Amino acid sequence: MNRPDPDCPAGGPGPVDLGALAPRRAFLDRLPAIGRQAADRPPEDPLLEAARSFVPVAAALAILAWIAGGSAIDASGAITLAAGAPDEQRAFVALGGVRVGEAP
Amino acid sequence: MPDASTRTAPASLVRRAQAGEAQAVADLVQRCARAVHAIALAHLGRIADAEDTTQTVLLVAIERLGSCRDPDRFEAWLFAIARNRARRALIRRRLRDVIGIDGPDDAAPGEVDPDTRRALIRALGALSTVQREVVLLHDLEGYTHAEIAGAIRISEEASRQHLSRARRTLRAQLAEEIP
C-alpha cells in the first residue's frame, strides 16, 4: 500500500492498491476472440468516412435555415444527419431546439 | 500490472494493422484493451459496463483505423474514441436507470473481494473524471506520466498533480469506509 513510487515526488501520497478494479479474467479471456472479430471486419469505406466529416456541417446549415423559418427545410432530415455526428456537434444541433436521438 | 513493453502500441504495429495484417490487428487489441478499459471505467464506474464499452471501442477503432493519420499518436486517437463512447454509454445508462456510479457489484464470484471492489468504486466516485483516468492508468495499468500526458492530452505536471490529489482523496475515502 505504501511502496515507494519512482514516478512521483518524494513525500507525495503512495499508491492505493487498485488491483480489484482490473478487468475480469472472463473479459481478458475474450480478447483473442475480439481481436479475431476485429481482424475479420472490413475496413470502413473511405467514402463513408469522408461523408461523416461532412455531416455536422450539413446538419448545422439545415438547422440554422430551419430556425430562420425556411419552410423548405426538412428538420427530420437534419436530425438524421446530425445523429451521425460526434457528441460535441450534436450538442450544437440541440442548441437549435431539436432533440437528436442516440447515434447508431 | 502489464509490462511496459507490452502495454502500449508501437507505431509499427499500428501501421501493420492499418495495412490489414490480421495478426497485427489481434496484437493491437490485446495490447490496448486494458488501457481502454481503464478509461471506460473512469467514466462509467462499473466493471461490466467498462468491459462492454471497451469491446465496442476496440471494434470501432479497428474498423476506422485508416482514419488514424499519425500512428505515433495512436493512443491519443484511441482514447478519444474511448471517452466519446463511454460518455454515450453513460447517457444511455442514465436514461435506463438512476443507480449511478455506486451501482450493483459485478465482480465474478471468487475473483476479487467484492467488498474491496465496491469500496474502491465508491471511492473513485469522489474523484473527477480526469483524476480517475490518471490514477487508473498510472496505478492500475502502469503508465508513466509521460505516457499519460501523450495519451490524454494533458501536461506531465498536470498528470502528477491529478495523481497526487486522486491518491489523497482515495485514501481519505477508503479510511472512512474502513476505519
mmCIF file of C-alpha atoms in Angstrom:
data_model
loop_
_atom_site.group_PDB
_atom_site.id
_atom_site.type_symbol
_atom_site.label_atom_id
_atom_site.label_comp_id
_atom_site.label_asym_id
_atom_site.label_seq_id
_atom_site.Cartn_x
_atom_site.Cartn_y
_atom_site.Cartn_z
ATOM 1 C CA MET A 1 0.000 0.000 0.000
ATOM 2 C CA ASN A 2 2.874 2.376 0.732
ATOM 3 C CA ARG A 3 5.574 1.134 -1.624
ATOM 4 C CA PRO A 4 7.872 3.861 -2.989
ATOM 5 C CA ASP A 5 6.828 5.237 -6.351
ATOM 6 C CA PRO A 6 9.744 6.311 -8.559
ATOM 7 C CA ASP A 7 7.376 8.226 -10.812
ATOM 8 C CA CYS A 8 6.124 10.516 -8.061
ATOM 9 C CA PRO A 9 7.887 13.121 -5.947
ATOM 10 C CA ALA A 10 9.096 12.110 -2.516
ATOM 11 C CA GLY A 11 6.632 12.914 0.229
ATOM 12 C CA GLY A 12 3.578 12.514 -2.005
ATOM 13 C CA PRO A 13 0.863 10.011 -1.208
ATOM 14 C CA GLY A 14 1.752 6.453 -2.160
ATOM 15 C CA PRO A 15 -0.428 4.391 -4.488
ATOM 16 C CA VAL A 16 -3.613 2.710 -3.355
ATOM 17 C CA ASP A 17 -3.907 -0.923 -4.397
ATOM 18 C CA LEU A 18 -6.374 -0.798 -7.287
ATOM 19 C CA GLY A 19 -5.902 -4.398 -8.348
ATOM 20 C CA ALA A 20 -9.542 -5.226 -7.614
ATOM 21 C CA LEU A 21 -10.528 -2.904 -10.467
ATOM 22 C CA ALA A 22 -8.572 -4.765 -13.139
ATOM 23 C CA PRO A 23 -10.573 -6.277 -15.998
ATOM 24 C CA ARG A 24 -12.135 -9.589 -15.067
ATOM 25 C CA ARG A 25 -10.473 -12.821 -16.149
ATOM 26 C CA ALA A 26 -13.501 -13.711 -18.278
ATOM 27 C CA PHE A 27 -13.096 -10.462 -20.208
ATOM 28 C CA LEU A 28 -9.357 -10.914 -20.714
ATOM 29 C CA ASP A 29 -10.023 -14.440 -21.942
ATOM 30 C CA ARG A 30 -12.402 -12.973 -24.552
ATOM 31 C CA LEU A 31 -9.752 -10.659 -26.014
ATOM 32 C CA PRO A 32 -8.381 -13.092 -28.621
ATOM 33 C CA ALA A 33 -11.922 -13.576 -29.935
ATOM 34 C CA ILE A 34 -12.456 -9.812 -30.007
ATOM 35 C CA GLY A 35 -9.156 -9.478 -31.861
ATOM 36 C CA ARG A 36 -10.252 -12.045 -34.426
ATOM 37 C CA GLN A 37 -13.629 -10.351 -34.790
ATOM 38 C CA ALA A 38 -11.890 -7.009 -35.324
ATOM 39 C CA ALA A 39 -9.475 -8.503 -37.838
ATOM 40 C CA ASP A 40 -12.367 -10.029 -39.786
ATOM 41 C CA ARG A 41 -14.225 -6.735 -40.044
ATOM 42 C CA PRO A 42 -13.715 -4.990 -43.348
ATOM 43 C CA PRO A 43 -12.199 -1.518 -43.030
ATOM 44 C CA GLU A 44 -14.664 1.330 -43.269
ATOM 45 C CA ASP A 45 -15.445 2.591 -46.737
ATOM 46 C CA PRO A 46 -13.314 5.747 -47.312
ATOM 47 C CA LEU A 47 -16.317 7.382 -48.993
ATOM 48 C CA LEU A 48 -18.410 6.836 -45.863
ATOM 49 C CA GLU A 49 -15.591 8.238 -43.771
ATOM 50 C CA ALA A 50 -15.464 11.368 -45.920
ATOM 51 C CA ALA A 51 -19.249 11.693 -45.740
ATOM 52 C CA ARG A 52 -19.131 11.526 -41.955
ATOM 53 C CA SER A 53 -16.896 14.591 -41.784
ATOM 54 C CA PHE A 54 -19.385 16.473 -43.944
ATOM 55 C CA VAL A 55 -22.428 15.501 -41.854
ATOM 56 C CA PRO A 56 -22.053 18.037 -38.990
ATOM 57 C CA VAL A 57 -21.689 20.930 -41.402
ATOM 58 C CA ALA A 58 -24.731 19.856 -43.393
ATOM 59 C CA ALA A 59 -26.767 19.373 -40.244
ATOM 60 C CA ALA A 60 -25.781 22.738 -38.789
ATOM 61 C CA LEU A 61 -26.663 24.532 -42.010
ATOM 62 C CA ALA A 62 -30.012 22.768 -42.206
ATOM 63 C CA ILE A 63 -30.868 23.614 -38.603
ATOM 64 C CA LEU A 64 -29.853 27.246 -39.000
ATOM 65 C CA ALA A 65 -32.053 27.517 -42.067
ATOM 66 C CA TRP A 66 -34.888 25.802 -40.179
ATOM 67 C CA ILE A 67 -34.544 28.207 -37.221
ATOM 68 C CA ALA A 68 -34.654 31.066 -39.681
ATOM 69 C CA GLY A 69 -38.070 29.786 -40.722
ATOM 70 C CA GLY A 70 -37.226 28.168 -44.013
ATOM 71 C CA SER A 71 -40.322 26.195 -44.894
ATOM 72 C CA ALA A 72 -38.493 24.054 -47.421
ATOM 73 C CA ILE A 73 -36.146 22.657 -44.794
ATOM 74 C CA ASP A 74 -36.866 19.143 -43.641
ATOM 75 C CA ALA A 75 -35.864 19.220 -39.961
ATOM 76 C CA SER A 76 -36.148 15.493 -39.579
ATOM 77 C CA GLY A 77 -33.600 15.096 -42.355
ATOM 78 C CA ALA A 78 -31.265 17.345 -40.422
ATOM 79 C CA ILE A 79 -31.795 15.263 -37.309
ATOM 80 C CA THR A 80 -30.959 12.127 -39.204
ATOM 81 C CA LEU A 81 -27.799 13.767 -40.472
ATOM 82 C CA ALA A 82 -26.870 15.062 -37.047
ATOM 83 C CA ALA A 83 -27.370 11.659 -35.480
ATOM 84 C CA GLY A 84 -24.170 10.577 -37.188
ATOM 85 C CA ALA A 85 -22.193 13.491 -35.775
ATOM 86 C CA PRO A 86 -19.921 13.351 -32.727
ATOM 87 C CA ASP A 87 -21.349 14.364 -29.340
ATOM 88 C CA GLU A 88 -19.885 17.873 -29.418
ATOM 89 C CA GLN A 89 -21.600 18.671 -32.690
ATOM 90 C CA ARG A 90 -24.864 17.065 -31.655
ATOM 91 C CA ALA A 91 -24.848 19.414 -28.690
ATOM 92 C CA PHE A 92 -24.714 22.280 -31.160
ATOM 93 C CA VAL A 93 -27.672 20.860 -33.019
ATOM 94 C CA ALA A 94 -29.544 20.524 -29.723
ATOM 95 C CA LEU A 95 -28.988 24.242 -29.162
ATOM 96 C CA GLY A 96 -31.234 24.748 -32.123
ATOM 97 C CA GLY A 97 -34.023 23.273 -30.052
ATOM 98 C CA VAL A 98 -34.016 19.921 -31.758
ATOM 99 C CA ARG A 99 -33.794 16.675 -29.848
ATOM 100 C CA VAL A 100 -31.399 14.312 -31.515
ATOM 101 C CA GLY A 101 -31.554 10.580 -30.988
ATOM 102 C CA GLU A 102 -28.618 8.455 -29.992
ATOM 103 C CA ALA A 103 -26.155 7.956 -32.825
ATOM 104 C CA PRO A 104 -26.061 4.485 -34.290
ATOM 105 C CA MET B 1 0.251 -4.649 -13.814
ATOM 106 C CA PRO B 2 1.124 -5.033 -17.533
ATOM 107 C CA ASP B 3 4.765 -4.932 -18.529
ATOM 108 C CA ALA B 4 5.924 -1.657 -20.141
ATOM 109 C CA SER B 5 6.995 -3.481 -23.304
ATOM 110 C CA THR B 6 3.522 -4.921 -23.916
ATOM 111 C CA ARG B 7 1.035 -2.324 -22.702
ATOM 112 C CA THR B 8 1.498 0.364 -25.357
ATOM 113 C CA ALA B 9 1.123 0.063 -29.106
ATOM 114 C CA PRO B 10 4.225 0.902 -31.160
ATOM 115 C CA ALA B 11 3.604 2.838 -34.366
ATOM 116 C CA SER B 12 4.995 -0.055 -36.412
ATOM 117 C CA LEU B 13 2.245 -2.322 -35.074
ATOM 118 C CA VAL B 14 -0.406 0.277 -35.881
ATOM 119 C CA ARG B 15 0.925 0.602 -39.434
ATOM 120 C CA ARG B 16 0.878 -3.163 -39.934
ATOM 121 C CA ALA B 17 -2.695 -3.272 -38.650
ATOM 122 C CA GLN B 18 -3.620 -0.417 -40.975
ATOM 123 C CA ALA B 19 -2.202 -2.466 -43.832
ATOM 124 C CA GLY B 20 -4.691 -5.173 -42.926
ATOM 125 C CA GLU B 21 -2.366 -7.688 -41.283
ATOM 126 C CA ALA B 22 -4.706 -9.833 -39.186
ATOM 127 C CA GLN B 23 -2.129 -10.781 -36.563
ATOM 128 C CA ALA B 24 -1.205 -7.119 -36.066
ATOM 129 C CA VAL B 25 -4.886 -6.261 -35.530
ATOM 130 C CA ALA B 26 -5.204 -9.014 -32.944
ATOM 131 C CA ASP B 27 -1.998 -7.893 -31.190
ATOM 132 C CA LEU B 28 -3.219 -4.304 -31.166
ATOM 133 C CA VAL B 29 -6.479 -5.333 -29.499
ATOM 134 C CA GLN B 30 -4.554 -7.363 -26.932
ATOM 135 C CA ARG B 31 -2.174 -4.529 -26.080
ATOM 136 C CA CYS B 32 -4.729 -1.745 -25.848
ATOM 137 C CA ALA B 33 -7.638 -3.461 -24.129
ATOM 138 C CA ARG B 34 -6.595 -2.841 -20.520
ATOM 139 C CA ALA B 35 -5.907 0.860 -21.027
ATOM 140 C CA VAL B 36 -9.198 1.336 -22.877
ATOM 141 C CA HIS B 37 -10.885 -0.499 -20.021
ATOM 142 C CA ALA B 38 -9.286 1.934 -17.547
ATOM 143 C CA ILE B 39 -10.586 4.934 -19.500
ATOM 144 C CA ALA B 40 -14.053 3.409 -19.776
ATOM 145 C CA LEU B 41 -14.101 2.556 -16.071
ATOM 146 C CA ALA B 42 -13.067 6.124 -15.214
ATOM 147 C CA HIS B 43 -16.213 7.337 -16.962
ATOM 148 C CA LEU B 44 -18.667 4.545 -16.213
ATOM 149 C CA GLY B 45 -17.712 3.305 -12.735
ATOM 150 C CA ARG B 46 -18.899 -0.240 -13.352
ATOM 151 C CA ILE B 47 -16.698 -3.085 -14.437
ATOM 152 C CA ALA B 48 -19.301 -4.764 -16.662
ATOM 153 C CA ASP B 49 -20.189 -1.501 -18.429
ATOM 154 C CA ALA B 50 -16.495 -0.742 -18.881
ATOM 155 C CA GLU B 51 -15.980 -4.145 -20.473
ATOM 156 C CA ASP B 52 -18.902 -3.689 -22.882
ATOM 157 C CA THR B 53 -17.664 -0.244 -23.893
ATOM 158 C CA THR B 54 -14.086 -1.496 -24.247
ATOM 159 C CA GLN B 55 -15.242 -4.152 -26.682
ATOM 160 C CA THR B 56 -17.198 -1.596 -28.700
ATOM 161 C CA VAL B 57 -14.285 0.859 -28.711
ATOM 162 C CA LEU B 58 -11.824 -1.752 -29.908
ATOM 163 C CA LEU B 59 -14.092 -2.871 -32.742
ATOM 164 C CA VAL B 60 -14.894 0.687 -33.826
ATOM 165 C CA ALA B 61 -11.232 1.698 -33.626
ATOM 166 C CA ILE B 62 -10.087 -1.200 -35.770
ATOM 167 C CA GLU B 63 -12.838 -0.517 -38.284
ATOM 168 C CA ARG B 64 -11.728 3.124 -38.535
ATOM 169 C CA LEU B 65 -8.019 2.501 -38.220
ATOM 170 C CA GLY B 66 -7.455 4.125 -41.598
ATOM 171 C CA SER B 67 -8.501 7.488 -40.167
ATOM 172 C CA CYS B 68 -5.705 7.409 -37.573
ATOM 173 C CA ARG B 69 -3.322 9.594 -39.520
ATOM 174 C CA ASP B 70 -0.478 9.613 -37.006
ATOM 175 C CA PRO B 71 0.342 6.098 -35.762
ATOM 176 C CA ASP B 72 2.770 7.647 -33.256
ATOM 177 C CA ARG B 73 -0.248 9.207 -31.553
ATOM 178 C CA PHE B 74 -2.429 6.136 -31.819
ATOM 179 C CA GLU B 75 -3.244 6.023 -28.109
ATOM 180 C CA ALA B 76 -4.457 9.623 -28.031
ATOM 181 C CA TRP B 77 -6.692 8.807 -31.009
ATOM 182 C CA LEU B 78 -7.924 5.582 -29.399
ATOM 183 C CA PHE B 79 -8.588 7.198 -26.021
ATOM 184 C CA ALA B 80 -10.600 9.959 -27.698
ATOM 185 C CA ILE B 81 -12.854 7.249 -29.138
ATOM 186 C CA ALA B 82 -12.995 5.558 -25.731
ATOM 187 C CA ARG B 83 -14.038 8.767 -23.970
ATOM 188 C CA ASN B 84 -16.667 9.524 -26.586
ATOM 189 C CA ARG B 85 -18.159 6.022 -26.444
ATOM 190 C CA ALA B 86 -18.048 5.951 -22.648
ATOM 191 C CA ARG B 87 -19.921 9.245 -22.480
ATOM 192 C CA ARG B 88 -22.564 7.878 -24.831
ATOM 193 C CA ALA B 89 -22.852 4.728 -22.740
ATOM 194 C CA LEU B 90 -23.225 6.842 -19.616
ATOM 195 C CA ILE B 91 -26.042 8.840 -21.172
ATOM 196 C CA ARG B 92 -27.797 5.640 -22.220
ATOM 197 C CA ARG B 93 -27.373 4.198 -18.735
ATOM 198 C CA ARG B 94 -28.740 7.318 -17.063
ATOM 199 C CA LEU B 95 -31.787 7.004 -19.227
ATOM 200 C CA ARG B 96 -32.068 3.348 -18.274
ATOM 201 C CA ASP B 97 -31.598 3.636 -14.546
ATOM 202 C CA VAL B 98 -30.670 6.079 -11.843
ATOM 203 C CA ILE B 99 -28.330 3.930 -9.806
ATOM 204 C CA GLY B 100 -25.231 5.886 -10.873
ATOM 205 C CA ILE B 101 -21.625 5.176 -10.066
ATOM 206 C CA ASP B 102 -22.423 3.307 -6.879
ATOM 207 C CA GLY B 103 -24.200 0.592 -8.772
ATOM 208 C CA PRO B 104 -24.549 -3.104 -8.076
ATOM 209 C CA ASP B 105 -21.394 -5.122 -7.711
ATOM 210 C CA ASP B 106 -20.497 -7.040 -10.824
ATOM 211 C CA ALA B 107 -17.436 -8.972 -9.732
ATOM 212 C CA ALA B 108 -17.128 -12.572 -10.803
ATOM 213 C CA PRO B 109 -17.584 -14.874 -7.825
ATOM 214 C CA GLY B 110 -14.299 -15.690 -6.127
ATOM 215 C CA GLU B 111 -12.213 -13.467 -8.380
ATOM 216 C CA VAL B 112 -11.710 -10.466 -6.097
ATOM 217 C CA ASP B 113 -13.033 -9.436 -2.740
ATOM 218 C CA PRO B 114 -16.388 -7.844 -3.642
ATOM 219 C CA ASP B 115 -16.249 -5.531 -0.623
ATOM 220 C CA THR B 116 -12.868 -4.196 -1.705
ATOM 221 C CA ARG B 117 -14.085 -3.652 -5.227
ATOM 222 C CA ARG B 118 -17.246 -1.914 -4.047
ATOM 223 C CA ALA B 119 -15.244 0.315 -1.699
ATOM 224 C CA LEU B 120 -12.824 1.252 -4.488
ATOM 225 C CA ILE B 121 -15.639 2.011 -6.922
ATOM 226 C CA ARG B 122 -17.320 4.242 -4.323
ATOM 227 C CA ALA B 123 -14.016 5.977 -3.547
ATOM 228 C CA LEU B 124 -13.398 6.571 -7.254
ATOM 229 C CA GLY B 125 -16.750 8.318 -7.365
ATOM 230 C CA ALA B 126 -15.262 11.111 -5.243
ATOM 231 C CA LEU B 127 -12.694 11.933 -7.954
ATOM 232 C CA SER B 128 -13.062 13.969 -11.110
ATOM 233 C CA THR B 129 -13.126 12.023 -14.369
ATOM 234 C CA VAL B 130 -9.617 13.097 -15.329
ATOM 235 C CA GLN B 131 -8.321 12.134 -11.878
ATOM 236 C CA ARG B 132 -9.902 8.717 -12.326
ATOM 237 C CA GLU B 133 -8.294 8.369 -15.756
ATOM 238 C CA VAL B 134 -4.876 9.320 -14.429
ATOM 239 C CA VAL B 135 -4.948 7.172 -11.299
ATOM 240 C CA LEU B 136 -6.251 4.112 -13.145
ATOM 241 C CA LEU B 137 -3.746 4.445 -15.983
ATOM 242 C CA HIS B 138 -0.861 5.078 -13.592
ATOM 243 C CA ASP B 139 -1.547 2.903 -10.575
ATOM 244 C CA LEU B 140 -3.501 0.106 -12.236
ATOM 245 C CA GLU B 141 -2.039 -0.056 -15.742
ATOM 246 C CA GLY B 142 1.484 1.161 -15.003
ATOM 247 C CA TYR B 143 1.563 4.125 -17.379
ATOM 248 C CA THR B 144 4.219 6.765 -16.748
ATOM 249 C CA HIS B 145 3.269 10.429 -16.527
ATOM 250 C CA ALA B 146 4.884 10.994 -19.929
ATOM 251 C CA GLU B 147 2.702 8.273 -21.456
ATOM 252 C CA ILE B 148 -0.439 9.598 -19.753
ATOM 253 C CA ALA B 149 0.344 13.129 -20.911
ATOM 254 C CA GLY B 150 0.571 11.984 -24.524
ATOM 255 C CA ALA B 151 -2.459 9.741 -24.338
ATOM 256 C CA ILE B 152 -4.992 12.024 -22.674
ATOM 257 C CA ARG B 153 -3.516 15.327 -23.836
ATOM 258 C CA ILE B 154 -2.523 16.930 -20.561
ATOM 259 C CA SER B 155 0.915 18.038 -19.363
ATOM 260 C CA GLU B 156 3.127 15.731 -17.353
ATOM 261 C CA GLU B 157 2.923 18.169 -14.458
ATOM 262 C CA ALA B 158 -0.875 18.110 -14.600
ATOM 263 C CA SER B 159 -0.752 14.319 -14.614
ATOM 264 C CA ARG B 160 1.408 14.340 -11.463
ATOM 265 C CA GLN B 161 -0.948 16.749 -9.734
ATOM 266 C CA HIS B 162 -4.037 14.772 -10.678
ATOM 267 C CA LEU B 163 -2.407 11.578 -9.418
ATOM 268 C CA SER B 164 -1.362 13.117 -6.139
ATOM 269 C CA ARG B 165 -4.822 14.560 -5.482
ATOM 270 C CA ALA B 166 -6.502 11.356 -6.576
ATOM 271 C CA ARG B 167 -4.440 9.230 -4.235
ATOM 272 C CA ARG B 168 -5.026 11.595 -1.342
ATOM 273 C CA THR B 169 -8.785 11.578 -1.943
ATOM 274 C CA LEU B 170 -8.889 7.808 -2.379
ATOM 275 C CA ARG B 171 -7.024 7.293 0.882
ATOM 276 C CA ALA B 172 -9.375 9.631 2.724
ATOM 277 C CA GLN B 173 -12.436 7.940 1.235
ATOM 278 C CA LEU B 174 -11.173 4.456 1.981
ATOM 279 C CA ALA B 175 -10.221 5.443 5.523
ATOM 280 C CA GLU B 176 -13.823 6.490 6.079
ATOM 281 C CA GLU B 177 -15.068 3.206 4.663
ATOM 282 C CA ILE B 178 -12.617 1.009 6.540
ATOM 283 C CA PRO B 179 -11.798 2.825 9.785
#
